[in-house]
PDB file of C-alpha atoms in Angstrom:
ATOM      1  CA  UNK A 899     128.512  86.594  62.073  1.00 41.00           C
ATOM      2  CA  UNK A 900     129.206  89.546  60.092  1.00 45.00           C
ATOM      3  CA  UNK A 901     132.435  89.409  57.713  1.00 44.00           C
ATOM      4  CA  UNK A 902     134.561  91.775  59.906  1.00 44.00           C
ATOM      5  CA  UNK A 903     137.345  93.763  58.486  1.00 58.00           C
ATOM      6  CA  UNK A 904     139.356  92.640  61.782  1.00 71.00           C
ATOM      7  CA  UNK A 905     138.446  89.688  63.911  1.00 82.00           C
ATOM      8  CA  UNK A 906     136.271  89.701  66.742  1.00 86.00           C
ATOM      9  CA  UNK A 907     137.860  90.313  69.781  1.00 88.00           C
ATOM     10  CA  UNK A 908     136.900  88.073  72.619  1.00 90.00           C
ATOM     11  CA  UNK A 909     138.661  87.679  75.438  1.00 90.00           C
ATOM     12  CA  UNK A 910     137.899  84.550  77.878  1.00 89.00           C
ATOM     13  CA  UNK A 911     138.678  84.961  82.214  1.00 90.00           C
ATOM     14  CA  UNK A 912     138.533  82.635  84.810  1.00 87.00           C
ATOM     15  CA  UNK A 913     137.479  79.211  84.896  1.00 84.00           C
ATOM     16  CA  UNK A 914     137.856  78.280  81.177  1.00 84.00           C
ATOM     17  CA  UNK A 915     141.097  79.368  80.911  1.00 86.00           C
ATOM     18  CA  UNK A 916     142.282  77.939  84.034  1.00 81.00           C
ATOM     19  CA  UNK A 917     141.074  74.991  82.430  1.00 79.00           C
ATOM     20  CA  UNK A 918     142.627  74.823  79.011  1.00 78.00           C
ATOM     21  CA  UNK A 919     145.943  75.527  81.022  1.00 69.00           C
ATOM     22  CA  UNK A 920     145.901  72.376  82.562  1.00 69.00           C
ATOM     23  CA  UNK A 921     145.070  70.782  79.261  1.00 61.00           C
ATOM     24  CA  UNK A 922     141.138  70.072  80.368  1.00 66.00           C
ATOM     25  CA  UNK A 923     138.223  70.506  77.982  1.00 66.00           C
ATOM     26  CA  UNK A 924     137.022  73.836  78.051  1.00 77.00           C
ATOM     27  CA  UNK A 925     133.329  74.478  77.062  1.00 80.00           C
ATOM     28  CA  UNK A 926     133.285  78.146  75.347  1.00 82.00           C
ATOM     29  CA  UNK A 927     136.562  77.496  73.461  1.00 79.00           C
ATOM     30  CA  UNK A 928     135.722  74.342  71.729  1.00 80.00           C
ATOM     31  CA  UNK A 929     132.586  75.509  71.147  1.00 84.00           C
ATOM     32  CA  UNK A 930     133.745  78.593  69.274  1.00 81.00           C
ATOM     33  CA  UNK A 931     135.442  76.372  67.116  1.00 79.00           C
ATOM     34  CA  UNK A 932     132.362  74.098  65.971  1.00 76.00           C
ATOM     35  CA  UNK A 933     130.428  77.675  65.820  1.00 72.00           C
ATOM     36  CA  UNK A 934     128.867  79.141  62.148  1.00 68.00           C
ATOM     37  CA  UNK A 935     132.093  79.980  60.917  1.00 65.00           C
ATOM     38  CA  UNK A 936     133.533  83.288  61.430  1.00 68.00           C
ATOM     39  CA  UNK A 937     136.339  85.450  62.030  1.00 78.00           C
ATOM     40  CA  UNK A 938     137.774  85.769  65.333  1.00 83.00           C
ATOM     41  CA  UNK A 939     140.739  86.143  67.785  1.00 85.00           C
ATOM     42  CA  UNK A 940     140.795  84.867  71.380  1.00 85.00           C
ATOM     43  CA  UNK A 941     142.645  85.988  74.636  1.00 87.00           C
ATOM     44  CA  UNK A 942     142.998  84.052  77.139  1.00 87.00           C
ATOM     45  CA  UNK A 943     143.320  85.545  80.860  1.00 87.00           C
ATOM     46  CA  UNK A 944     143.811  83.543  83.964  1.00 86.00           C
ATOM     47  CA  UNK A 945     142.088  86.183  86.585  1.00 86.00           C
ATOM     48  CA  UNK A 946     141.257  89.646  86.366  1.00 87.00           C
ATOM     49  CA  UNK A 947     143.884  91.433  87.767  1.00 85.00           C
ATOM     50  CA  UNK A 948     146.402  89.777  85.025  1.00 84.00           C
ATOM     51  CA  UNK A 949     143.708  91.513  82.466  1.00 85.00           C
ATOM     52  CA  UNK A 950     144.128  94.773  83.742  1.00 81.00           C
ATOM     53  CA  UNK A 951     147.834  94.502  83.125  1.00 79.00           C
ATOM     54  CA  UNK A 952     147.200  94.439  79.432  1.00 73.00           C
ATOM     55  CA  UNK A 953     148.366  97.185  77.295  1.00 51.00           C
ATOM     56  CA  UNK A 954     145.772 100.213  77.309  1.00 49.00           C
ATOM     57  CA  UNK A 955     145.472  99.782  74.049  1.00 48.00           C
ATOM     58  CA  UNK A 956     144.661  96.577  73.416  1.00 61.00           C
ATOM     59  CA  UNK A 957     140.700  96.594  72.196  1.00 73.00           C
ATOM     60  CA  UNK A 958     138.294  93.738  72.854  1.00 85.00           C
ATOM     61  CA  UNK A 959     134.713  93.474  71.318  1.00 88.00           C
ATOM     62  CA  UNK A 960     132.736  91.115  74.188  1.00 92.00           C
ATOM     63  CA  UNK A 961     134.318  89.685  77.194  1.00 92.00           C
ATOM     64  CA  UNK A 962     133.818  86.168  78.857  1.00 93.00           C
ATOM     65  CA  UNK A 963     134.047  85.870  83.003  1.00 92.00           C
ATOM     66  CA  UNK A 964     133.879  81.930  83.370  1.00 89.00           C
ATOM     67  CA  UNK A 965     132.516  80.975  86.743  1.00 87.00           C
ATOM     68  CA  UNK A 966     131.960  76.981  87.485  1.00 83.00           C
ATOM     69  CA  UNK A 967     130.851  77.955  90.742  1.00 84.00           C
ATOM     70  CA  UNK A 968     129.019  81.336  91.634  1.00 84.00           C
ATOM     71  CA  UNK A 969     130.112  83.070  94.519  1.00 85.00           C
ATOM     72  CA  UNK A 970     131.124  86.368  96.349  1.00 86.00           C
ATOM     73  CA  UNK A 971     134.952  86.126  94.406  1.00 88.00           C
ATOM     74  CA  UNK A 972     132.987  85.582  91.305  1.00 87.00           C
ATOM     75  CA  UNK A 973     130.549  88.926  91.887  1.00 90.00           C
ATOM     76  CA  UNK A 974     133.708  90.278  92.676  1.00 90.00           C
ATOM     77  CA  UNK A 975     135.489  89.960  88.983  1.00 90.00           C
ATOM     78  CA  UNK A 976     132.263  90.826  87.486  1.00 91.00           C
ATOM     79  CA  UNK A 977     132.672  94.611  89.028  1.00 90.00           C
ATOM     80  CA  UNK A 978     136.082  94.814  88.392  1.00 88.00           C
ATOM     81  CA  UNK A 979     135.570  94.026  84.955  1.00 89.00           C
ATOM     82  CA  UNK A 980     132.563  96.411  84.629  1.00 88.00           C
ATOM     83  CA  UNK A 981     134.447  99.559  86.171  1.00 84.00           C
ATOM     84  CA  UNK A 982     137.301  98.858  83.752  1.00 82.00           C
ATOM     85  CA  UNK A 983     135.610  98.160  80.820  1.00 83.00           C
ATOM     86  CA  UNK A 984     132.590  99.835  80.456  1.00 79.00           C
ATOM     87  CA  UNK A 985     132.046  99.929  76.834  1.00 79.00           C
ATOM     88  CA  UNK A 986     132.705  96.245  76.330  1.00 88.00           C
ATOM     89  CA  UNK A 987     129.835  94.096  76.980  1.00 92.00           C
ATOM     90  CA  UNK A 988     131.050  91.219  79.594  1.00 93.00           C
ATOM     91  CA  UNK A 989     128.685  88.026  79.473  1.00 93.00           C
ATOM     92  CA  UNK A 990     128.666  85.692  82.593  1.00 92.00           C
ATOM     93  CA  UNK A 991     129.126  81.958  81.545  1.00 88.00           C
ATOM     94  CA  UNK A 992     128.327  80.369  85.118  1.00 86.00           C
ATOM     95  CA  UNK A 993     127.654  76.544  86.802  1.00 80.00           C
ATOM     96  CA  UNK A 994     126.818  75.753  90.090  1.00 70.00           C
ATOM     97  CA  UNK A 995     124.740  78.413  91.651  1.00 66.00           C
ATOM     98  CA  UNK A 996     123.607  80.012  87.856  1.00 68.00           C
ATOM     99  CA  UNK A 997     119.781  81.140  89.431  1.00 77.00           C
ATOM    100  CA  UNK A 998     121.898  83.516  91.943  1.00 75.00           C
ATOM    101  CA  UNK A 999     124.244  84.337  89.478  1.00 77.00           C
ATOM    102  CA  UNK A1000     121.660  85.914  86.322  1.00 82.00           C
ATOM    103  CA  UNK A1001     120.588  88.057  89.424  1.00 87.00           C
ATOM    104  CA  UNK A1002     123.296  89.410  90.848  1.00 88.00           C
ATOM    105  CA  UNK A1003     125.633  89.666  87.437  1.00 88.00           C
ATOM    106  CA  UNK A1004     122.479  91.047  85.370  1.00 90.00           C
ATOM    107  CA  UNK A1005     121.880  93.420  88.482  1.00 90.00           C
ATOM    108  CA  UNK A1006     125.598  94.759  88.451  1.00 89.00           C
ATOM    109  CA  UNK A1007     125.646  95.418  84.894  1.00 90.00           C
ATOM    110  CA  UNK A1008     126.321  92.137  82.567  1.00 91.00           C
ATOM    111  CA  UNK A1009     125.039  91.638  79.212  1.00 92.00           C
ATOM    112  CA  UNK A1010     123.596  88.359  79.761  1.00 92.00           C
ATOM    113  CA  UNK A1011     124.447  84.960  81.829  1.00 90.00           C
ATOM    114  CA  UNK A1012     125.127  81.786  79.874  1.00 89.00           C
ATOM    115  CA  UNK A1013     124.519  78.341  81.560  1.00 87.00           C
ATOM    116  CA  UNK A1014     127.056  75.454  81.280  1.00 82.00           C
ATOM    117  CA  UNK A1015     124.544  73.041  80.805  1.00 80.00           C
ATOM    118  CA  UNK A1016     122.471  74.473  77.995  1.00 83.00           C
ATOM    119  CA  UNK A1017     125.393  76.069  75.915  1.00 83.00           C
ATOM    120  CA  UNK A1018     125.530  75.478  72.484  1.00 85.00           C
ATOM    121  CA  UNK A1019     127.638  76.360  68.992  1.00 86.00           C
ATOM    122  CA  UNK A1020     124.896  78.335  67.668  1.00 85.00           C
ATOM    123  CA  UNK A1021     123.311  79.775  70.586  1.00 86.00           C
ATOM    124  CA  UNK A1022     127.687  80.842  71.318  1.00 88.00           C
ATOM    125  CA  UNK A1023     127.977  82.371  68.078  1.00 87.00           C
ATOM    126  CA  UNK A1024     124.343  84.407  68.185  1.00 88.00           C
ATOM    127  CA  UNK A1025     124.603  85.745  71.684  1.00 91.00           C
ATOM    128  CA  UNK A1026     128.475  87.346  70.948  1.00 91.00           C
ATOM    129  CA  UNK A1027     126.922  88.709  67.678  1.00 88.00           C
ATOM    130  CA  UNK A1028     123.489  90.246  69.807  1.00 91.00           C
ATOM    131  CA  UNK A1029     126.415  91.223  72.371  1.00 91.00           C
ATOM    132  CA  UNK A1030     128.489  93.137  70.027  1.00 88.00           C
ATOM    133  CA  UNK A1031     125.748  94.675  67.835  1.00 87.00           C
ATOM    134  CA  UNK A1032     123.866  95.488  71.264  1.00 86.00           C
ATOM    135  CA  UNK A1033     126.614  97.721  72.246  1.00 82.00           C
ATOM    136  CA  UNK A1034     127.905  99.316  69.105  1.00 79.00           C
ATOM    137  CA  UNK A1035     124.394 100.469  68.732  1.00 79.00           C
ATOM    138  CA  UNK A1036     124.836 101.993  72.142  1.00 79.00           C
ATOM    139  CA  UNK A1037     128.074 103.373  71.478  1.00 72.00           C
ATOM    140  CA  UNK A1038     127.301 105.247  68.458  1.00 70.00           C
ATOM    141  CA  UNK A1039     123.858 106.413  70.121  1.00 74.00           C
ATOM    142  CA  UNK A1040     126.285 108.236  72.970  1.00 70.00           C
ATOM    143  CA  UNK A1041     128.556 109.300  70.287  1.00 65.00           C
ATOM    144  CA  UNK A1042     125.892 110.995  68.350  1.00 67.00           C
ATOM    145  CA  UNK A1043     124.354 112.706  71.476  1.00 70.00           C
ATOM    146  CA  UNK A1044     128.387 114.245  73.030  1.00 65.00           C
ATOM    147  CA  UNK A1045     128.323 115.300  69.520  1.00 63.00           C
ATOM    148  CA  UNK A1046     124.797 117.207  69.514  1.00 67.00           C
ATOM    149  CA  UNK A1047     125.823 118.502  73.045  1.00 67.00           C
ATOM    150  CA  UNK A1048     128.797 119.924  71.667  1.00 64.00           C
ATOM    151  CA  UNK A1049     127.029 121.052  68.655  1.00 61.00           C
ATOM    152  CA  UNK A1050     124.759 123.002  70.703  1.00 64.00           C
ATOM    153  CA  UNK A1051     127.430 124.796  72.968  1.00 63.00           C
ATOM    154  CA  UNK A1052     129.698 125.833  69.850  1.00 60.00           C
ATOM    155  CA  UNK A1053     126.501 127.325  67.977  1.00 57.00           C
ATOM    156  CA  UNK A1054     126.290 129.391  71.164  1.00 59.00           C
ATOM    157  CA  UNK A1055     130.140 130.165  71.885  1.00 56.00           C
ATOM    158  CA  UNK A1056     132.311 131.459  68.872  1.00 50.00           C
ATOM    159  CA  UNK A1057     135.394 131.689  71.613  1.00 51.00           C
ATOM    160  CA  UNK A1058     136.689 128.093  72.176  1.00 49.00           C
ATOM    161  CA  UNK A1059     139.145 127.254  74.612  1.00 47.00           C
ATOM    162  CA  UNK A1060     140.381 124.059  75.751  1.00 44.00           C
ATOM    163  CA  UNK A1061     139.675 125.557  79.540  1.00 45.00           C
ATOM    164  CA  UNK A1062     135.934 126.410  78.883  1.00 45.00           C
ATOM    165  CA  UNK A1063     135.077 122.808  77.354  1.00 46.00           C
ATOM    166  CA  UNK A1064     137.105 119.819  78.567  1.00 45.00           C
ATOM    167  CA  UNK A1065     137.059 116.111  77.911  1.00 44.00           C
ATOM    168  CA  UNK A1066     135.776 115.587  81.375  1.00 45.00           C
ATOM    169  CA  UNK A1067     132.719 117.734  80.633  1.00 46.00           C
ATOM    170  CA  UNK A1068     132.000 115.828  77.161  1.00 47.00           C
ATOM    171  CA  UNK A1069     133.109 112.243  79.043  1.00 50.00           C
ATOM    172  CA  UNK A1070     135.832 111.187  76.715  1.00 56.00           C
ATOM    173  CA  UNK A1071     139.498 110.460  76.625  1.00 67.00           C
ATOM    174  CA  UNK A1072     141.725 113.177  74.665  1.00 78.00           C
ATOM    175  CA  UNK A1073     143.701 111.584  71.764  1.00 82.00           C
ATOM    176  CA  UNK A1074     146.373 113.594  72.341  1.00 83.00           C
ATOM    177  CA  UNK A1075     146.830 111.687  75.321  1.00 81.00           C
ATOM    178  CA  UNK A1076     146.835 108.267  73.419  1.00 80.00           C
ATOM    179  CA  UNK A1077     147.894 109.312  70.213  1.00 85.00           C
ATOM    180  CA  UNK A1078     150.789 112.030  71.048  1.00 87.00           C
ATOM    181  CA  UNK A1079     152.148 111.745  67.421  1.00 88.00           C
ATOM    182  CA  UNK A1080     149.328 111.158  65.544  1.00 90.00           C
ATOM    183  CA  UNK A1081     147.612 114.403  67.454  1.00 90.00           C
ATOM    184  CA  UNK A1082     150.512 116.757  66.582  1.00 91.00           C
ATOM    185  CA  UNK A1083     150.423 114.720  62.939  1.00 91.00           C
ATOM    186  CA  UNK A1084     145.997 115.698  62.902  1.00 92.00           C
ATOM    187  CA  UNK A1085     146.969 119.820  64.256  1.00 92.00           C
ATOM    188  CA  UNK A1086     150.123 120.251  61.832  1.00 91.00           C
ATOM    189  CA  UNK A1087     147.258 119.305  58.963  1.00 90.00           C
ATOM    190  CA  UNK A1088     144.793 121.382  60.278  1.00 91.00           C
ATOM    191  CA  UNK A1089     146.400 124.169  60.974  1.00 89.00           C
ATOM    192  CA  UNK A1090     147.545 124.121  57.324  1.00 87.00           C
ATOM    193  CA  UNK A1091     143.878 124.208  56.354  1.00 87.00           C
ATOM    194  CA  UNK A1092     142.668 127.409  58.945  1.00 85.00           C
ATOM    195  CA  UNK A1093     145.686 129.307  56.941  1.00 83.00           C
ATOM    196  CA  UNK A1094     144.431 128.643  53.565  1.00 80.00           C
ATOM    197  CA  UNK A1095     140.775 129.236  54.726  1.00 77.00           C
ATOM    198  CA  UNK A1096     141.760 132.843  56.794  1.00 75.00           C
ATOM    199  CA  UNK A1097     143.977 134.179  53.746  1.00 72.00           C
ATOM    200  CA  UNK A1098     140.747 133.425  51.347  1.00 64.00           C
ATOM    201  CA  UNK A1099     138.700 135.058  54.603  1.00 59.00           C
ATOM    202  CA  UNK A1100     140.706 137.860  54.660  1.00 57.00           C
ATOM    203  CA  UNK A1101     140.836 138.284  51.426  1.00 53.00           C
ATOM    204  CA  UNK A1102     136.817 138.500  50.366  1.00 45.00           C
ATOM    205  CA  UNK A1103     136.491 134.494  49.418  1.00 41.00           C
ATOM    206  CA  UNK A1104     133.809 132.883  50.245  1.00 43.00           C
ATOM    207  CA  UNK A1105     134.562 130.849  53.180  1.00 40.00           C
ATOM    208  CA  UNK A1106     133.475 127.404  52.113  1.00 42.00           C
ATOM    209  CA  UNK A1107     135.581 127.247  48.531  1.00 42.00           C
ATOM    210  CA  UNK A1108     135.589 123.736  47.565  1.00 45.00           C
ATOM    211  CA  UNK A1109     139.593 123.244  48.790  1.00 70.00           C
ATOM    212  CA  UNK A1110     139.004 124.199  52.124  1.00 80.00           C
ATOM    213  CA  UNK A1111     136.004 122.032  52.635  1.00 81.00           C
ATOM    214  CA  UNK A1112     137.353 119.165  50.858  1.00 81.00           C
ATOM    215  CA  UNK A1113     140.641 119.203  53.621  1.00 86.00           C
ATOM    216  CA  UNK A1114     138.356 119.326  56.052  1.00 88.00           C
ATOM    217  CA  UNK A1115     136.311 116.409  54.794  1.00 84.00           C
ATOM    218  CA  UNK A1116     139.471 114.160  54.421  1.00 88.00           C
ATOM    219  CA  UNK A1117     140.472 115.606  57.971  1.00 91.00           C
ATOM    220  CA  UNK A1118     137.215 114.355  59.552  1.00 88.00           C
ATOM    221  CA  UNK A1119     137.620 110.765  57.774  1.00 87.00           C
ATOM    222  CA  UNK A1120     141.296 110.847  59.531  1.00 89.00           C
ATOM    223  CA  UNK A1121     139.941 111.365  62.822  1.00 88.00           C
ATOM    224  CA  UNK A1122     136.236 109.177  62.356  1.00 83.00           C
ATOM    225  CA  UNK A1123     138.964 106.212  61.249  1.00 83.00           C
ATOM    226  CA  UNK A1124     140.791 107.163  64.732  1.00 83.00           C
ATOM    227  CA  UNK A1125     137.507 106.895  66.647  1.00 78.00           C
ATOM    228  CA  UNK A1126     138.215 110.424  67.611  1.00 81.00           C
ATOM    229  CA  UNK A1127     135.705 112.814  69.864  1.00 78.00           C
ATOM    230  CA  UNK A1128     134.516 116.343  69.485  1.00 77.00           C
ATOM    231  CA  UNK A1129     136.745 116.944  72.072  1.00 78.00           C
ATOM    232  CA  UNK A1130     139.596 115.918  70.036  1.00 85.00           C
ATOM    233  CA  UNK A1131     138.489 118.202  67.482  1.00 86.00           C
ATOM    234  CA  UNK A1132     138.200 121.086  69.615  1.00 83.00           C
ATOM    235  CA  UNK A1133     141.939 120.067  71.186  1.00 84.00           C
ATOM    236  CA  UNK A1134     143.371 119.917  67.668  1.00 89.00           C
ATOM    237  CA  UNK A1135     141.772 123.882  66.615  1.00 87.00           C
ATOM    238  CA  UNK A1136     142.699 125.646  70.029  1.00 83.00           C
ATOM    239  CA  UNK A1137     145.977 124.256  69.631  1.00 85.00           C
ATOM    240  CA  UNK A1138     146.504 125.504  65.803  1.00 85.00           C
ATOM    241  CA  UNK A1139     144.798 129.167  66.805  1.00 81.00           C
ATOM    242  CA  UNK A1140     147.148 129.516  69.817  1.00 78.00           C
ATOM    243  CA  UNK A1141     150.111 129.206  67.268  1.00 72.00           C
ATOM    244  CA  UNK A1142     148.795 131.738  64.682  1.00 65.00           C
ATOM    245  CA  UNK A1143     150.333 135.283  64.974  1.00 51.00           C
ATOM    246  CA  UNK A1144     147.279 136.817  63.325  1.00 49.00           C
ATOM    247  CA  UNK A1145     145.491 138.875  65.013  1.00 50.00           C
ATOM    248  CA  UNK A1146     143.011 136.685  67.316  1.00 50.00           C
ATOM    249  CA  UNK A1147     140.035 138.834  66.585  1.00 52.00           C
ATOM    250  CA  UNK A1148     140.725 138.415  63.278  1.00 51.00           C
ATOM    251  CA  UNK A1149     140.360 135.128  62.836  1.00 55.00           C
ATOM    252  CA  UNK A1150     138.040 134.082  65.644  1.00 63.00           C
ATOM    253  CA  UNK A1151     134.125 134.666  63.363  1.00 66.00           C
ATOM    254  CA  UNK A1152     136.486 132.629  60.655  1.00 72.00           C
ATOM    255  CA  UNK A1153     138.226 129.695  62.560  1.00 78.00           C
ATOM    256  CA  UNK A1154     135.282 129.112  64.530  1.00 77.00           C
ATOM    257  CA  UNK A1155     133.355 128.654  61.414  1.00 78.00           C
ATOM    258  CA  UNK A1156     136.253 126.463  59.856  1.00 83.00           C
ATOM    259  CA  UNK A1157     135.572 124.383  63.645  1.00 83.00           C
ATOM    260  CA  UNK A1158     132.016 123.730  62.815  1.00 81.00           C
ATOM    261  CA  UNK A1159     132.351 122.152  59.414  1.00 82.00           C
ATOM    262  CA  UNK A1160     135.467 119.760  60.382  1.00 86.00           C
ATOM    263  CA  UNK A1161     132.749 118.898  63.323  1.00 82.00           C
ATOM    264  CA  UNK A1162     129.873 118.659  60.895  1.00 80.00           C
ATOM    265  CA  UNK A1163     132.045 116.507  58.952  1.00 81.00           C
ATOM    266  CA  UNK A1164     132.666 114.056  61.397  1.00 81.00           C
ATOM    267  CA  UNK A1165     129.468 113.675  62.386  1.00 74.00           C
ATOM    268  CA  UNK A1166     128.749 112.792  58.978  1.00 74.00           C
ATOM    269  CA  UNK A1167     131.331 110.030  58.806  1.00 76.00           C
ATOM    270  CA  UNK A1168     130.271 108.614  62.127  1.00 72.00           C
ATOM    271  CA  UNK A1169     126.591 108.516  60.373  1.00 67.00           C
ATOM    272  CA  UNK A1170     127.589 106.810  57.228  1.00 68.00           C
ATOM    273  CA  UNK A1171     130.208 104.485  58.294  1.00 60.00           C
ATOM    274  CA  UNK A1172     130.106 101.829  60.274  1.00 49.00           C
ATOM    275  CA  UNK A1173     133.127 102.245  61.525  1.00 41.00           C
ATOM    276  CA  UNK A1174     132.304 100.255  64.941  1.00 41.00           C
ATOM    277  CA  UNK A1175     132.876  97.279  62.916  1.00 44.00           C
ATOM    278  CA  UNK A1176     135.816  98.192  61.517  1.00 42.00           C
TER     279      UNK A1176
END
């Protein structure tokens, strides 16, 4: 596995944990520890519904469901699981039953279905790394194309308003909700930067002097570390231009510009870094 700057995140339901609780062998976590050696942090969750009383903001990179036997409480997990964790890939480790189970778990929306009988170490160790490289591929693939989207629509629409594009439209969840601090921390910063680049606007300076654009640059590396969206960035400039008392006509060819390059920015960092792994 990859030499992570954090472990890997796996968390193990059902079966396997019931198991270790009452002090039996369990398959997956034994096996994780005879695996190629890596870094790596386990959870361990009874049933599903004790899961989704975890902290929101716990983050997992692949999840387990353990099933000895398939069956219609089994199929049952699996969709909880899915609707509340969509971006985590969730592989199926399943016994009795296992033909009916790669059907019906593939066909709901797992990564893959692991047998009990034919589980190895290695084979462990290389489908959690396919799992997790799998999906941060698709991540950043989305993230690329809500950026483009919103791209397109700001190239098009120099008046930005929080009620004209919203988090629902670009499907993601506003840091200001998760991140109250940190947000008014991110708009604070920013807003210090639109000043200094409408007074050099307003002024006759070229827009994009080398200070301006090098705040925003360490502004988008703030936010790509924060796995923030373009929503996000959109949040944190309609909330600095509704506290200017410059004129709004003013500033609006100017800030919007300012919004595009912190945007540009971030795209960049998303391209270069591979901040999934992080």
């Amino acid at each position: 596995m990859q030499n992570h700057t954090r472990p890997t995140r796996i968390v193990l339901v059902g079966d396997e944990v019931n198991d270790l609780v009452e002090g039996k062998s369990a398959a997956i976590a034994n096996m994780l520890k005879a695996a190629p050696p890596f870094h790596y942090a386990l959870c361990l969750v009874q049933n599903v519904s004790q899961l989704l009383l975890l902290s929101a903001d716990q983050e997992f990179d692949v999840m387990f469901l353990t099933a000895k036997r398939w069956g219609s409480d089994a199929l049952a997990s699996l969709e909880k699981l899915l609707e509340a964790f969509s971006t985590i890939p969730i592989i199926v480790l399943a016994g009795d039953g296992t033909g009916a189970a790669r059907h019906q778990a593939l066909c709901a929306g797992a990564y893959t279905v692991l047998e009990y009988e034919t589980l190895d170490a290695a084979s462990l160790a290389r489908t959690i790394q396919s799992a997790i490289g799998s999906n941060r591929d698709a991540l950043q693939k989305e993230q690329q194309r809500v950026f483009e989207q919103a791209l397109r629509f700001l190239q098009h629409n120099s008046a930005i308003t929080r009620s004209r594009l919203t988090p629902q439209t670009l499907e993601m969840t506003p840091l200001s909700q998760v991140m109250p601090s940190k947000f008014l921390e991110l708009t604070k910063s920013y807003s210090n930067v639109l000043d200094l680049a409408l007074r050099r606007a307003s002024g006759g300076i070229r827009f994009k002097s080398y200070s301006v654009s090098q705040q925003l640059n360490f502004l988008a590396s703030d936010l790509g570390a924060l796995r923030a969206g373009v929503w996000d960035v959109i949040d944190i400039h309609a909330r600095a231009v509704e506290h200017k008392s410059v004129n709004k006509n003013e500033t609006g060819d100017a800030s919007h510009k300012i919004l595009l390059e912190l945007i540009t920015d971030l795209v960049s960092y998303y391209r270069r870094s591979d901040y999934m792994n992080a």
